[in-house]
Coordinates of C-alpha atoms in Angstrom, one line a residue:
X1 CA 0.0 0.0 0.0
X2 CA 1.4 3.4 -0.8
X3 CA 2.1 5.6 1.6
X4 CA -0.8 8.0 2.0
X5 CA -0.6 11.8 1.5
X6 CA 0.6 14.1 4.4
X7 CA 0.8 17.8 4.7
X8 CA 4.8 17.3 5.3
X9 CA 4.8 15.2 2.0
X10 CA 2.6 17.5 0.1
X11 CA 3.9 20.2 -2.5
X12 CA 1.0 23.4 -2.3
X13 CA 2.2 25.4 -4.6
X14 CA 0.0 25.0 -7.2
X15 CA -2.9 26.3 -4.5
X16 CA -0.8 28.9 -3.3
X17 CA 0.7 31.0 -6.0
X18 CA -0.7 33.0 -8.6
X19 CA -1.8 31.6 -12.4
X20 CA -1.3 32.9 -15.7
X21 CA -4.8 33.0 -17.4
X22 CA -3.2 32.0 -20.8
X23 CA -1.9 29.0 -18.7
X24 CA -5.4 28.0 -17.7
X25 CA -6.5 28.8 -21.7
X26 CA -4.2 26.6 -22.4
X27 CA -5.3 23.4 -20.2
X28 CA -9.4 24.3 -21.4
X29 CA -8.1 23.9 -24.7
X30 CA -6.1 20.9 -24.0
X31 CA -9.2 19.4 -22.0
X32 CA -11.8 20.2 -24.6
X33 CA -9.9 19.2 -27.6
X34 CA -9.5 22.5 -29.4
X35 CA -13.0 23.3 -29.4
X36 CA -15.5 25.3 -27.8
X37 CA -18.9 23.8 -29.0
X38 CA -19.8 21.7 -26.3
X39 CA -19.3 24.6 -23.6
X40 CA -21.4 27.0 -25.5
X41 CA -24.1 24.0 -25.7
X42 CA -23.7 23.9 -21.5
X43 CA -24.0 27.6 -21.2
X44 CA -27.4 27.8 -23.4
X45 CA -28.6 24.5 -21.8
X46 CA -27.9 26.8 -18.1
X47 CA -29.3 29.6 -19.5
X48 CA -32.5 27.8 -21.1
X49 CA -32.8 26.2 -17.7
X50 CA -33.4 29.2 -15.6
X51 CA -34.8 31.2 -17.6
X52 CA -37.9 28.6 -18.4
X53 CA -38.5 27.9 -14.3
X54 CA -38.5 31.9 -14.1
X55 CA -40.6 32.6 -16.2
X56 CA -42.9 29.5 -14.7
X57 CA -42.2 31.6 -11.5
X58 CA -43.2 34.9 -13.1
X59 CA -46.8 33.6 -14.0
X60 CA -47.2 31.7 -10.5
X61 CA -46.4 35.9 -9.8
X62 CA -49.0 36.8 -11.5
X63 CA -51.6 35.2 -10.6
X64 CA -50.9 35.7 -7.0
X65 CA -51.0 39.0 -7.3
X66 CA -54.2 38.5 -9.4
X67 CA -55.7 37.1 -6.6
X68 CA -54.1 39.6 -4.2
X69 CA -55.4 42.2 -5.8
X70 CA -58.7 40.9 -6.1
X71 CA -59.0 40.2 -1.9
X72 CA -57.4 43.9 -1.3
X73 CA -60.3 45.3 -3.7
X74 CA -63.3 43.3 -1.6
X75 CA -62.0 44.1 1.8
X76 CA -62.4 48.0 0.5
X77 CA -65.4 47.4 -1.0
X78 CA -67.1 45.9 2.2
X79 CA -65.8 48.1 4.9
X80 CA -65.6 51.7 5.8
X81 CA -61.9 53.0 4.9
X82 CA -60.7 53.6 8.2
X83 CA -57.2 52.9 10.0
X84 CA -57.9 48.8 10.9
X85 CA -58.9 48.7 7.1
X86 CA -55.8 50.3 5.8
X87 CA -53.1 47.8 8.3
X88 CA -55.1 44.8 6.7
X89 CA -54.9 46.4 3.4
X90 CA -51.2 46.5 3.7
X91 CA -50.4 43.4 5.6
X92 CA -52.0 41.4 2.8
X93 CA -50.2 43.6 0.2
X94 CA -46.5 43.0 2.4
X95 CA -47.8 39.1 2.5
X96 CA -48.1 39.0 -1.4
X97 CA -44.8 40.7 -1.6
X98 CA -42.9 38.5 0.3
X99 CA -45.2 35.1 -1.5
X100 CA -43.9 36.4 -4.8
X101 CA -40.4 36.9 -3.6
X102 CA -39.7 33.5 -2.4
X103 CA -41.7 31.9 -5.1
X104 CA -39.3 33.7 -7.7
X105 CA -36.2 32.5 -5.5
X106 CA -37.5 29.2 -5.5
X107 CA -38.1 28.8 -9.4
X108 CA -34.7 30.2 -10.1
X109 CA -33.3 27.9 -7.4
X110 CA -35.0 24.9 -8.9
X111 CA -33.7 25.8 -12.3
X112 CA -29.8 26.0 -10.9
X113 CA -30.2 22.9 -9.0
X114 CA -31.1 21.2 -12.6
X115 CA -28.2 22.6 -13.9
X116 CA -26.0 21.8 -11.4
X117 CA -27.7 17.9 -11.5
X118 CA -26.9 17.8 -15.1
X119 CA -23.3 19.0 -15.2
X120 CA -23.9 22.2 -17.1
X121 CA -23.3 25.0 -15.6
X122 CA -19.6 25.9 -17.4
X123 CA -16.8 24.9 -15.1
X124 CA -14.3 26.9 -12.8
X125 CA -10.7 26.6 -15.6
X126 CA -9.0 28.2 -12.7
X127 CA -9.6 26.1 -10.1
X128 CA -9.6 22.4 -12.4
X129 CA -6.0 24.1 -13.7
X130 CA -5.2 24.6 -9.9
X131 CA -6.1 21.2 -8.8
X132 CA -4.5 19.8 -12.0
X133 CA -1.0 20.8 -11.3
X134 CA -1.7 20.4 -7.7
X135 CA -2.3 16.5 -8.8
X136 CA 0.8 16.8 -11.0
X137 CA 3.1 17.8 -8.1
X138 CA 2.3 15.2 -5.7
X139 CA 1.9 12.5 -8.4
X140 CA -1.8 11.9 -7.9
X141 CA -4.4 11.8 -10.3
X142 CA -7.2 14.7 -10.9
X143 CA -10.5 13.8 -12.6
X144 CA -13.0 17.0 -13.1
X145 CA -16.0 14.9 -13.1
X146 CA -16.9 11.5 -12.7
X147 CA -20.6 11.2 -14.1
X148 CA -22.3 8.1 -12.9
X149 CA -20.0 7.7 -10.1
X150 CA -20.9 4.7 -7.5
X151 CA -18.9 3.6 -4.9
X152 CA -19.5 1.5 -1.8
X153 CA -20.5 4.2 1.0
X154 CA -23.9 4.6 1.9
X155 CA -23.8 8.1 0.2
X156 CA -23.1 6.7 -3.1
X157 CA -26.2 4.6 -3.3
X158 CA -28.7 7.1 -2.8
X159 CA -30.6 9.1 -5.5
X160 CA -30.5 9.8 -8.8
X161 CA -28.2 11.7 -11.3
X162 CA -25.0 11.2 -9.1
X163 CA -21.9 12.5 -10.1
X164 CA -18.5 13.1 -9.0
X165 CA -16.2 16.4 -9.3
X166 CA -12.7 17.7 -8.3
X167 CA -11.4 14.1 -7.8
X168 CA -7.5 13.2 -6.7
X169 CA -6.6 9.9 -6.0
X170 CA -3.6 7.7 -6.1
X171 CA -4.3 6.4 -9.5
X172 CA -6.1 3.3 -11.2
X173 CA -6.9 1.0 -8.3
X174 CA -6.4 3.4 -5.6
X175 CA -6.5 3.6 -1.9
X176 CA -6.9 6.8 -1.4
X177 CA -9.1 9.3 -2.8
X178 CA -10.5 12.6 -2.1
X179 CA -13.4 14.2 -3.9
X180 CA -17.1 16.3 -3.9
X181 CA -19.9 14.4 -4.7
X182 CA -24.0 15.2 -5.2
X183 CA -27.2 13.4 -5.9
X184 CA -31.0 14.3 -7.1
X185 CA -33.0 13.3 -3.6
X186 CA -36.1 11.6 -4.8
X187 CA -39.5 13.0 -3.9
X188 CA -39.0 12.5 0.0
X189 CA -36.3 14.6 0.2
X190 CA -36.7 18.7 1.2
X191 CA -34.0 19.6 -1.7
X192 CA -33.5 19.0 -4.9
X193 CA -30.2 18.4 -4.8
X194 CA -27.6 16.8 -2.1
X195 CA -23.8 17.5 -2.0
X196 CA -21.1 16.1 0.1
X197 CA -17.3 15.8 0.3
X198 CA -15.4 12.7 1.1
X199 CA -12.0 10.6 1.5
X200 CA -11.6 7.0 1.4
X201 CA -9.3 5.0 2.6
X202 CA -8.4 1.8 1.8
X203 CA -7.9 -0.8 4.8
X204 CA -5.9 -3.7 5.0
X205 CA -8.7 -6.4 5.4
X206 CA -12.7 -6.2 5.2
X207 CA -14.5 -5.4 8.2
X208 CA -17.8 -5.3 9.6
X209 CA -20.0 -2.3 8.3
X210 CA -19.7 0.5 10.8
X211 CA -21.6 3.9 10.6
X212 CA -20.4 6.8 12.7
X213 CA -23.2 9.9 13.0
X214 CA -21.6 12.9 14.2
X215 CA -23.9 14.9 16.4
X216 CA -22.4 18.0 15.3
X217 CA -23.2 18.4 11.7
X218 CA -27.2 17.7 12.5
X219 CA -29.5 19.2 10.3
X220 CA -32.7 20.7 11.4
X221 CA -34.8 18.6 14.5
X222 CA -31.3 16.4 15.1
X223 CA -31.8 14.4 11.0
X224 CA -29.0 12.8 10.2
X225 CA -27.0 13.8 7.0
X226 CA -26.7 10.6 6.0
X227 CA -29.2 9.4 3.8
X228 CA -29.9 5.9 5.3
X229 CA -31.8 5.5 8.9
X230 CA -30.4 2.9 10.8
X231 CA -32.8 0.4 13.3
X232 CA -32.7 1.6 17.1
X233 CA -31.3 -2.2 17.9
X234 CA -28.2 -1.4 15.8
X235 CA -27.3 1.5 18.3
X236 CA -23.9 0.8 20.5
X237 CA -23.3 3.2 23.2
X238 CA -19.2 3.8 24.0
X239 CA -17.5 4.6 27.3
X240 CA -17.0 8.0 28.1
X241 CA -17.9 11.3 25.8
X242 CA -18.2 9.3 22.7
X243 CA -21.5 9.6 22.8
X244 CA -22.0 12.9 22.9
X245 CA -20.1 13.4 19.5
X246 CA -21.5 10.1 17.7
X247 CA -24.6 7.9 17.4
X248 CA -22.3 4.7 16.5
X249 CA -24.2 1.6 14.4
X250 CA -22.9 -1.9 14.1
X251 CA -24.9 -4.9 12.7
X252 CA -26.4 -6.9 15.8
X253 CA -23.7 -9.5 16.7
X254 CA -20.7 -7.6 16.1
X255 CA -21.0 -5.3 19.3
X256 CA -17.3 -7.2 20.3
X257 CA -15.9 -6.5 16.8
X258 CA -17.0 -2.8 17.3
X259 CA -15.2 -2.3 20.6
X260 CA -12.2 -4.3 19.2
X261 CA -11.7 -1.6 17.0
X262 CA -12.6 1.2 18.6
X263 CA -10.1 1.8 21.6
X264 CA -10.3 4.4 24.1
X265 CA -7.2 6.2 21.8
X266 CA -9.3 5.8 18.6
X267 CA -12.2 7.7 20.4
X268 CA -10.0 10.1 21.3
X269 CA -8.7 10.9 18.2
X270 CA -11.9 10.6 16.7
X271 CA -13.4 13.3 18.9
X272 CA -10.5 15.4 18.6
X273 CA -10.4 15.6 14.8
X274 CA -12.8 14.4 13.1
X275 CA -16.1 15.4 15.2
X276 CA -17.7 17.1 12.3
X277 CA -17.5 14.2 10.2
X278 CA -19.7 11.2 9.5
X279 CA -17.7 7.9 9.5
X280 CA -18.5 4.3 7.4
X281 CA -16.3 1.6 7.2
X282 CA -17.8 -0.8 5.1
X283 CA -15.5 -4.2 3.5
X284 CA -11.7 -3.0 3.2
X285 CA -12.3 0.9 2.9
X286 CA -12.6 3.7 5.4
X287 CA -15.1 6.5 4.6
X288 CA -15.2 10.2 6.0
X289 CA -18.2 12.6 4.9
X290 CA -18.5 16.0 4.9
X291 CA -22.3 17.2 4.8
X292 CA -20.5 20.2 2.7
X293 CA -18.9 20.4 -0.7
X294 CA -14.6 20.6 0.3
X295 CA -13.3 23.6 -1.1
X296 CA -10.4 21.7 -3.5
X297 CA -8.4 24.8 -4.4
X298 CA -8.1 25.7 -0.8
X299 CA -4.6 24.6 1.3
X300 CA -6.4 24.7 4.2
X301 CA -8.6 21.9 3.3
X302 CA -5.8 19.4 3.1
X303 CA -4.3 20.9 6.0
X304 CA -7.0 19.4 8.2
X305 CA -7.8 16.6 6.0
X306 CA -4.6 15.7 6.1
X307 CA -4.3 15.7 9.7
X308 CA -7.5 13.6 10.3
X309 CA -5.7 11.1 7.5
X310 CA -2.4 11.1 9.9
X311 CA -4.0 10.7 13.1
X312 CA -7.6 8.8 12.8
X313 CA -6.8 7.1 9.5
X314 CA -3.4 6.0 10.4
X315 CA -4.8 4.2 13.9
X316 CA -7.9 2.7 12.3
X317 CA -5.9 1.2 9.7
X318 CA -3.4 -0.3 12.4
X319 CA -6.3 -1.5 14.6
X320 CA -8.1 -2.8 11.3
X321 CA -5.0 -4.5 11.1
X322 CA -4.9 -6.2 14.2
X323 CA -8.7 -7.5 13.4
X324 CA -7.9 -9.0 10.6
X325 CA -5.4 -11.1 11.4
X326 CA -7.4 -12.6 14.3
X327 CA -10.2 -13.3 12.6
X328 CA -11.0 -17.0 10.8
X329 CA -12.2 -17.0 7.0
X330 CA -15.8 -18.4 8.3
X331 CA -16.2 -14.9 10.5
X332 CA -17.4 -13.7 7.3
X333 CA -19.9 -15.4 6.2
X334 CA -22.1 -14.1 8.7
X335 CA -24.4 -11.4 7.5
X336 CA -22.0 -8.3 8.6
X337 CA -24.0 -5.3 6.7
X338 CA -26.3 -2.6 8.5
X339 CA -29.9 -2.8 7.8
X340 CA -31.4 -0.2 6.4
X341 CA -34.5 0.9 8.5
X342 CA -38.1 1.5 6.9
X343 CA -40.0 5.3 7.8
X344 CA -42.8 4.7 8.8
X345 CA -44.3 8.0 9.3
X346 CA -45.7 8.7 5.9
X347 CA -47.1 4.8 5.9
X348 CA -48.7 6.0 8.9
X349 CA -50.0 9.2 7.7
X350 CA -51.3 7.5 4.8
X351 CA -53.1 5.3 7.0
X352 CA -54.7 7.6 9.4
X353 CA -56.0 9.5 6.4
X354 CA -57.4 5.9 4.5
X355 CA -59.3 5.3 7.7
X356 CA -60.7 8.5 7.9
X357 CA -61.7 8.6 4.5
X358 CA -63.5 5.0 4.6
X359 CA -65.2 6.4 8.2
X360 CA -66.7 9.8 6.1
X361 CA -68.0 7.3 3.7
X362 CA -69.6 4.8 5.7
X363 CA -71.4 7.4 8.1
X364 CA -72.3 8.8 4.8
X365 CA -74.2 6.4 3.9

């Protein structure tokens, strides 16, 4: 296994210093082959886009304030003009206002998000050219975009339309790699469109599928980010503060493998650097998640990823180690994956309304 990438090994110059923009000319030419068709098809595609879903919005407007209008009118018509009249008059007016507002942000968000899901809105050439000589330097490999792009984390297998972007690994095969990734949520999910950043890290032997929730990086009423919900029986709690930074899952029967692996050290570190992470380790590979996009032309992002790569990576592989080479062949032919829980709250919804419905009819009649 090569040795992985450290902020003493790394060269960050190419982040650092200033670029030439017939330099980065030069690599969009190189990239595209010359030509400039297809970016001219993206930006009309972008354009096309967002301006279709505004002018959707524009009418939704309009008919709004149709309707607005047509409310303001009758409450003047019915009552004497007087100062309780007027307040209505123009808290209804301030309410259409701010309607139309977000229904216009909303349309024009919806039309970026499709964009964005498709690949078309045109690239940054200064930061790919950044993050291509970056790759150079350190004798990685960069790919802009990976459309399609599945891999074994429980991020990857979720939605539609994923793609990759901004990718640097250690080549064909790799065991490392470091990248920004996104989805289309289906209709369940509150937005359109989900991005993440990530690192793998490949371990020396499979191991039982592990999910670490940080607590920190909660979204709204404690949700996790991730976009599986794991069964209350495949819960562990941890000695000491662990809890308090991570909701840790492992499959029923491989509670002991779990606290194998994670020593009091490994919580330690864990807590200490990487508490605004998710965790998975699911077969041979080690996965981190941010519930953010990583800022690829930025130093300062390897700096810290880096450092959770030399203190939490390098442990967990040498306690992954360890596992492995105490544990028979047959250990693994017991069922070691996390089961994916049901939601049960629109089923139940669904139900309550059903049985309503059926009681309207039946007193009905």
């Amino acid at each position: 296994m090569p040795a992985e990438p450290t902020v003493e090994r790394a060269d960050l110059t190419a982040l650092i210093e200033r670029v030439r923009l017939r330099d980065v000319g030069a690599f969009r030419r190189r990239v595209e082959g010359g030509g400039t068709g297809a970016m001219i098809g993206d930006l009309f595609h972008t354009v096309f886009v967002i301006a279709l879903t505004t002018i959707f919005g524009g009418l939704a407007v309009l008919a709004l304030l149709v309707v607005g209008a047509g409310v303001v009118l009758r409450v003047l018509d019915d009552a004497d003009r007087g100062f309780a009249v007027i307040a209505g008059t123009t808290a209804i007016a301030v309410t259409i206002f701010a309607a139309c507002f977000a229904l216009v942000a909303w349309f024009v968000r919806l039309g970026a998000d499709i964009a964005i899901r498709d690949g078309r809105l045109p690239p940054n050439w200064r930061r790919r050219y950044r993050l291509h000589r970056f790759a150079v330097d350190n004798g990685l490999s960069y790919v802009p975009e990976a459309v399609g792009l599945r891999r074994s984390g429980v991020i990857f297998t979720a939605g539609r339309s994923p793609r990759g972007y901004d990718i640097l690994s250690t080549g064909p095969g790799s065991d490392f790699e470091i990248g920004n990734f996104q989805y289309a949520g289906d209709w369940r999910s509150e937005r359109a469109l989900r991005r993440f950043g990530y690192f793998r890290l490949r371990l020396p032997g499979p191991l039982p599928h592990i999910v670490l929730e940080a607590r920190r990086n909660r979204r709204w009423f404690g949700r996790s980010n991730l976009p599986w919900r794991f069964t209350s029986k495949q819960a562990l709690s941890l000695e000491g503060d662990f809890d308090r930074f991570f909701r840790l899952h492992v499959p029923e029967g491989f509670e002991q493998d779990a606290l194998y692996l994670f020593t009091p050290d490994l919580m330690v570190l864990f807590m200490d650097r990487a508490s605004d992470f998710d965790v998975e380790i699911v077969d041979d590979w080690m996965y981190v998640y941010s519930p953010r996009p990583f800022r690829m032309a930025d130093q300062r992002t390897y700096e810290r990823l880096f450092a959770v790569l030399d203190t939490v990576g390098r442990r967990t592989l040498d306690r992954s180690a360890r596992y492995t080479r105490h544990q028979p062949p047959s250990r693994y032919r017991v069922p070691s994956r996390l089961i994916r829980s049901i939601r049960i709250g629109p089923i139940v919804i669904l139900g309550v309304f059903v049985l309503l419905l059926v009681r309207r009819l039946v007193m009905g009649a």
